[in-house]
């Protein structure tokens, strides 16, 4: 299925080093979620700065690392290159969540509270926002 509103994949340029590629992806992430704050259901979508990491992820938000890696153990996740290529899709999916191209549903979790799942209608890509209730007046979502 073609989603004409999705930005193109962000692929590596030729022999681009891992660090240069991740820095370029991080620039997209910063533009989409830090410089331009996003909202869902009139609540802000927040980004976790911590934990901080060394190496390829030094000086980058913890949420960025989580979004482009995979694995059950947060400390030992590996880079998922297909997720890297789609980092620009996340904001577009949130912004098109009212269209027939995006399925959205609430998932009640026992440990981290409620989550909203956003998936392309063919389920080829999904995104999770976790609802946070630190204080009643400070409700938000965590990407």
Steps between C-alpha positions, in 0.01 A plus 500: 500500500631847416485772761577813301517716814791303651841659456758295309717248679822646638762265364874500544704701253747267330777417746359723775640405841258386774564814707433737211179314410373498859585870536295573188208294634525676834465832318167380359390378844593835661314692230186283526471459877714756680500814284136437404309372800234245411164438668241224503151531649596854606784367718871556436720219374817498709842358427729331753850647518625223730652257521804643330729272305857504372633410157272547201222635723704750703317833543175361359165459672416158644174499303693535173711195584191303599318586176774377268610191692336171592522234767340415832788621720519879487873496574584254221282611210640483148459751219207413272596651166143479366384710796778748429377547146148574627581751776330773294178302481415538869391864495315444170307206648402702806389790281293269278349298784149617407520354150396155380869428435581483873341266754503625860392305806545513874685214666467464877824380655549385855851638551543828312144627481291543189657526157372611164618296204522667158541269201492547128183336370703212353677462840844532341605759760380588848570760765413496872418795726480424872269715709665654807317628809768655717245744642145561385597838355813360331358224282696425184612230264845350477635404160 
